[in-house]
PDB file of C-alpha atoms in Angstrom:
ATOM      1  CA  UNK A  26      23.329 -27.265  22.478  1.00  0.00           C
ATOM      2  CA  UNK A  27      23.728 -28.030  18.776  1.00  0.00           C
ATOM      3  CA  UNK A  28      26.136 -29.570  16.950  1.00  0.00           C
ATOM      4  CA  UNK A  29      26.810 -29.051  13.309  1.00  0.00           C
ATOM      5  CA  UNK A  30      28.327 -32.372  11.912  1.00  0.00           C
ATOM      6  CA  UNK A  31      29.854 -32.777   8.613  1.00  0.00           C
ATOM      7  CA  UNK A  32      27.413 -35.295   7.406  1.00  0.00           C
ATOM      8  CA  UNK A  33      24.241 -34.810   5.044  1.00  0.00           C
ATOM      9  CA  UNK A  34      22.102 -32.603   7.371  1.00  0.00           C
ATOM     10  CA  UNK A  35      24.643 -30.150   7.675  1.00  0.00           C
ATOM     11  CA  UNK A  36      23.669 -27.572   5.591  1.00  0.00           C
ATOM     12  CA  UNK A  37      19.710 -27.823   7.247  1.00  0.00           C
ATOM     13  CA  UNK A  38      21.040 -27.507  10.726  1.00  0.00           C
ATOM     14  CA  UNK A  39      23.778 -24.791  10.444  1.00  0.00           C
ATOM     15  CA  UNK A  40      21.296 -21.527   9.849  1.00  0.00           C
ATOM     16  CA  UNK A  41      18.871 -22.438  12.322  1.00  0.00           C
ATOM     17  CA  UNK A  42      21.756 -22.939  14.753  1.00  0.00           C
ATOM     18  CA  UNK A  43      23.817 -19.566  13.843  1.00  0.00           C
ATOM     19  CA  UNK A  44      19.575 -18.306  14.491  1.00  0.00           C
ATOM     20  CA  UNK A  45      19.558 -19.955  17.725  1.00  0.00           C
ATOM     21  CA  UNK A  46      22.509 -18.450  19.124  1.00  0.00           C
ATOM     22  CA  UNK A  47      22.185 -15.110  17.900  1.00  0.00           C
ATOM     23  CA  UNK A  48      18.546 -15.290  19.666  1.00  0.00           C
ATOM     24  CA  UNK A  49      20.318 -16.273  22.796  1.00  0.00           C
ATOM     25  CA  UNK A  50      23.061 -13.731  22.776  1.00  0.00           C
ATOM     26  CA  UNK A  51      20.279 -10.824  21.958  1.00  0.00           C
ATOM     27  CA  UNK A  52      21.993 -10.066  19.113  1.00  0.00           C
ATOM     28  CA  UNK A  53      20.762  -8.763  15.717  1.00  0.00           C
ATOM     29  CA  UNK A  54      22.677  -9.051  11.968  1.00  0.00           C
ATOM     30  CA  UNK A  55      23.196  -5.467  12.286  1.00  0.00           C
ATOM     31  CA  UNK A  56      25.593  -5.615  15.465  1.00  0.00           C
ATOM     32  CA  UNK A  57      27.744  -7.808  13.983  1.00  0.00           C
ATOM     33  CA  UNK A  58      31.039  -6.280  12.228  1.00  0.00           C
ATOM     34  CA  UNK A  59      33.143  -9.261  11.539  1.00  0.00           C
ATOM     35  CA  UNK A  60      31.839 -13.368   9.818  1.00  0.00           C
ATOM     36  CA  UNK A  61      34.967 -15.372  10.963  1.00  0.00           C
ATOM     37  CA  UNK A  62      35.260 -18.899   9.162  1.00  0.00           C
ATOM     38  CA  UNK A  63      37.319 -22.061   9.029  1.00  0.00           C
ATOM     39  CA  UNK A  64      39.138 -22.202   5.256  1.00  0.00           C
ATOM     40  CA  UNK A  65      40.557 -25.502   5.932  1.00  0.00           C
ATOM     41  CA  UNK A  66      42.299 -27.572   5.912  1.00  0.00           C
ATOM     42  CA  UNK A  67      38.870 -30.267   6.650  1.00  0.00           C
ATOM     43  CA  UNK A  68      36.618 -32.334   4.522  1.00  0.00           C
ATOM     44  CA  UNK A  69      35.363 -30.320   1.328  1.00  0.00           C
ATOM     45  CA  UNK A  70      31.676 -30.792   1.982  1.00  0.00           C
ATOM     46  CA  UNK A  71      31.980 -28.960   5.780  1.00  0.00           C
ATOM     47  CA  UNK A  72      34.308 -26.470   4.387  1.00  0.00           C
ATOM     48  CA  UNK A  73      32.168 -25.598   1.196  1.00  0.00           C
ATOM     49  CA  UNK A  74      28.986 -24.899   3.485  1.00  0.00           C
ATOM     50  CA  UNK A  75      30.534 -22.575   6.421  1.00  0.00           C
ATOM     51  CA  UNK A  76      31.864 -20.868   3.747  1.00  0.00           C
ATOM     52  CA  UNK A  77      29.184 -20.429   1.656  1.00  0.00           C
ATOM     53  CA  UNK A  78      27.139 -19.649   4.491  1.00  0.00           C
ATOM     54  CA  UNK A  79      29.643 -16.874   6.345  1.00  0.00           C
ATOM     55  CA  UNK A  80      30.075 -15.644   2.393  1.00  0.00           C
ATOM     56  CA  UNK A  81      26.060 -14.912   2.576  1.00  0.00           C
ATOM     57  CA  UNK A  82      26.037 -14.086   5.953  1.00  0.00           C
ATOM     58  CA  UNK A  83      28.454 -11.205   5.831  1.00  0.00           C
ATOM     59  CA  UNK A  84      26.954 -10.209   2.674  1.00  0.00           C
ATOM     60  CA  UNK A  85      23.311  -9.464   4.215  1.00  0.00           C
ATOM     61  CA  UNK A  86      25.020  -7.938   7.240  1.00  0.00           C
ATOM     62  CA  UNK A  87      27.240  -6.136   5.170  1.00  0.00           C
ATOM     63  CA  UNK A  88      30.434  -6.982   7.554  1.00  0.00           C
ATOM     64  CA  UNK A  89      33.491  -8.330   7.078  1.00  0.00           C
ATOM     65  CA  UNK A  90      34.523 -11.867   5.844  1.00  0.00           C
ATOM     66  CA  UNK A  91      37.968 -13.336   7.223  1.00  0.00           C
ATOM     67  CA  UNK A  92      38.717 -16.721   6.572  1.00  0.00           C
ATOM     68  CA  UNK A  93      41.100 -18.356   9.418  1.00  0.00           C
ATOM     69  CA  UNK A  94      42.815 -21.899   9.373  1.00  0.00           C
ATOM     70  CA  UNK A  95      41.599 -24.693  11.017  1.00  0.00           C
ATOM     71  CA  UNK A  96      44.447 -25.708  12.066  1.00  0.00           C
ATOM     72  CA  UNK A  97      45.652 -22.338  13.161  1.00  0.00           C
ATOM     73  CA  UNK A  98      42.290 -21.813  15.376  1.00  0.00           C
ATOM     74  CA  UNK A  99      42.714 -25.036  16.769  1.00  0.00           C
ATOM     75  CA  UNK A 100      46.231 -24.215  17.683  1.00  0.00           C
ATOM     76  CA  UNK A 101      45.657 -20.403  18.924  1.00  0.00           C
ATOM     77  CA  UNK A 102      43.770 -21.677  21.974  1.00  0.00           C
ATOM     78  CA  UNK A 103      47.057 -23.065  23.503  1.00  0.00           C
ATOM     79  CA  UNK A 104      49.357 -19.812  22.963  1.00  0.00           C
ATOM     80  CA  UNK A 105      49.690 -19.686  26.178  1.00  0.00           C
ATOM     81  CA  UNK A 106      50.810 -23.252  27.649  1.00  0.00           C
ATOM     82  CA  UNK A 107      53.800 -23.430  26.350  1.00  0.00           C
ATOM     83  CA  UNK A 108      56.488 -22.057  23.491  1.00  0.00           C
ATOM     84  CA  UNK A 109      55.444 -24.403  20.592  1.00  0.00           C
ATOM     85  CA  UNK A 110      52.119 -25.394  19.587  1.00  0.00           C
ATOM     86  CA  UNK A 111      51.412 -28.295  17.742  1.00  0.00           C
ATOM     87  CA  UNK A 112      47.782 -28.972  15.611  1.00  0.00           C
ATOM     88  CA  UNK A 113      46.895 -32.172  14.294  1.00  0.00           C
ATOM     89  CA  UNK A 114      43.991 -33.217  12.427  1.00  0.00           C
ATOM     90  CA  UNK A 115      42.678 -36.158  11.146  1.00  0.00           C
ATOM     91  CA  UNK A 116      42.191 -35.636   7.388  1.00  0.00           C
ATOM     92  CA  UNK A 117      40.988 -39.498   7.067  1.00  0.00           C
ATOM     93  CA  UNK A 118      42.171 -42.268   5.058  1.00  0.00           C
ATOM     94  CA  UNK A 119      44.907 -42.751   7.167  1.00  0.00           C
ATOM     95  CA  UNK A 120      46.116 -39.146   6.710  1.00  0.00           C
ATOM     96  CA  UNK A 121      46.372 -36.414   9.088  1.00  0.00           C
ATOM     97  CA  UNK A 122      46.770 -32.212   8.284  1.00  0.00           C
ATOM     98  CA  UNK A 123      49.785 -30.941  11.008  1.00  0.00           C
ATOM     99  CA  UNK A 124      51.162 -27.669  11.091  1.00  0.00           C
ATOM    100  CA  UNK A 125      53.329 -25.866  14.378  1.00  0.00           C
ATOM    101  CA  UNK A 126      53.709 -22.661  15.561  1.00  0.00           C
ATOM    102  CA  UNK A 127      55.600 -20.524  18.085  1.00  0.00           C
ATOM    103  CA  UNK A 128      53.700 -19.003  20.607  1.00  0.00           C
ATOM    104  CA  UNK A 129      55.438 -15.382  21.436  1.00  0.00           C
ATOM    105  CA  UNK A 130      55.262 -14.025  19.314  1.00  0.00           C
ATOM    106  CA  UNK A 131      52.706 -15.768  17.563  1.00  0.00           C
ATOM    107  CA  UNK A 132      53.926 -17.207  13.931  1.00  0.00           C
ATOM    108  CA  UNK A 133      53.570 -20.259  11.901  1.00  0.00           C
ATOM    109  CA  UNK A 134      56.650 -22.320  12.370  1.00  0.00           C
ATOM    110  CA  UNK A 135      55.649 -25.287   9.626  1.00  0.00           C
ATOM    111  CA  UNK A 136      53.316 -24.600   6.630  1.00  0.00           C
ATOM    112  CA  UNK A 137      50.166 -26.760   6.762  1.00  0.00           C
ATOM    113  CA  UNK A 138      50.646 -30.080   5.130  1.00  0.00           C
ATOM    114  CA  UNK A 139      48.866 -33.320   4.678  1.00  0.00           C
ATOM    115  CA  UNK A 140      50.915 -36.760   6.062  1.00  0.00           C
ATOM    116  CA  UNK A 141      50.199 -40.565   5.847  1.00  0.00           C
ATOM    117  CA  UNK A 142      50.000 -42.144   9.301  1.00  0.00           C
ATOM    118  CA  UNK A 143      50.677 -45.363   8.246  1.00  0.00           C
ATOM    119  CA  UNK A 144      54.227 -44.176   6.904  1.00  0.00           C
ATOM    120  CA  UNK A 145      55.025 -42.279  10.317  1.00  0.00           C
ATOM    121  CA  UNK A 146      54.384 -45.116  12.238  1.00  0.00           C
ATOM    122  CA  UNK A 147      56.207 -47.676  10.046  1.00  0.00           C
ATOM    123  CA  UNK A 148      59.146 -45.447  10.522  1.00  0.00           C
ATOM    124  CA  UNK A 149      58.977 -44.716  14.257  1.00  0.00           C
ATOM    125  CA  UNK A 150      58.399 -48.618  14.490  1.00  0.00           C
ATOM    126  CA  UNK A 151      62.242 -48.422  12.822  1.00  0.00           C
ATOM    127  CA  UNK A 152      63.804 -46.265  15.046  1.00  0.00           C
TER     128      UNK A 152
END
C-alpha cells in the first residue's frame, strides 16, 4: 500500500495514508485510545512530522500520546529469537544509531548512541 518516505512529500502523503488505513480497518478517531510514535533516533525532518502529526492526532481524538524509540521498536520484534537483540540504523554520513537489549526480561542493555562506520571498520581491519 503506501509508503511514507522521508523525503519532501512526506508531510502530503502521511494524513491521507493514516485516512486510508483507518477507512480500511473500519475504524473511527473515537475508537482509538492510544497515538504511538517513533521519537528517534532518525533524520529530523521524518521525526519532526510523525510527531507533529501523532501530537495533533491524539489531540483531536483526545487519546494518549507515547513516544517509543526507533531503535527499541525495531528491536522489540525479535524478543523472541534469541537472548540479545541488537538494532542498527543507518543515521547517514557514514554513521549508524546502535543500541542492545536483553530479551527476558525485556531491558535496554546499551543506551542509544550514534557511531562512525568508517572508524569501526578501520579498526576491525586491525584486528
Amino acid at each position: 500500500r503506501g509508503i511514507v518516505t522521508d523525503g519532501p512529500r512526506h508531510v502530503e502523503e502521511l494524513i491521507p495514508l493514516i485516512e486510508e488505513l483507518l477507512t480500511e480497518m473500519s475504524v473511527v478517531g473515537a475508537e482509538i485510545d492510544r497515538v504511538v510514535v517513533g521519537v528517534g533516533p532518525g533524520q529530523f525532518n521524518g521525526l519532526r512530522v510523525g510527531v507533529t502529526t501523532a501530537n495533533m492526532l491524539a489531540r483531536v481524538w483526545q487519546c494518549e500520546l507515547v513516544g517509543v524509540s526507533t531503535l527499541e521498536a525495531l528491536a522489540w520484534q525479535y524478543r523472541t529469537a534469541a537472548d540479545e537483540v541488537v538494532s542498527l540504523l543507518d543515521a547517514r554520513r557514514s554513521a549508524a544509531y546502535f543500541s542492545r537489549y536483553a530479551a527476558q526480561p525485556w531491558s535496554q542493555q546499551r543506551p542509544e548512541c550514534m557511531f562512525d562506520i568508517d572508524e569501526i571498520a578501520a579498526a576491525s581491519a586491525g584486528a
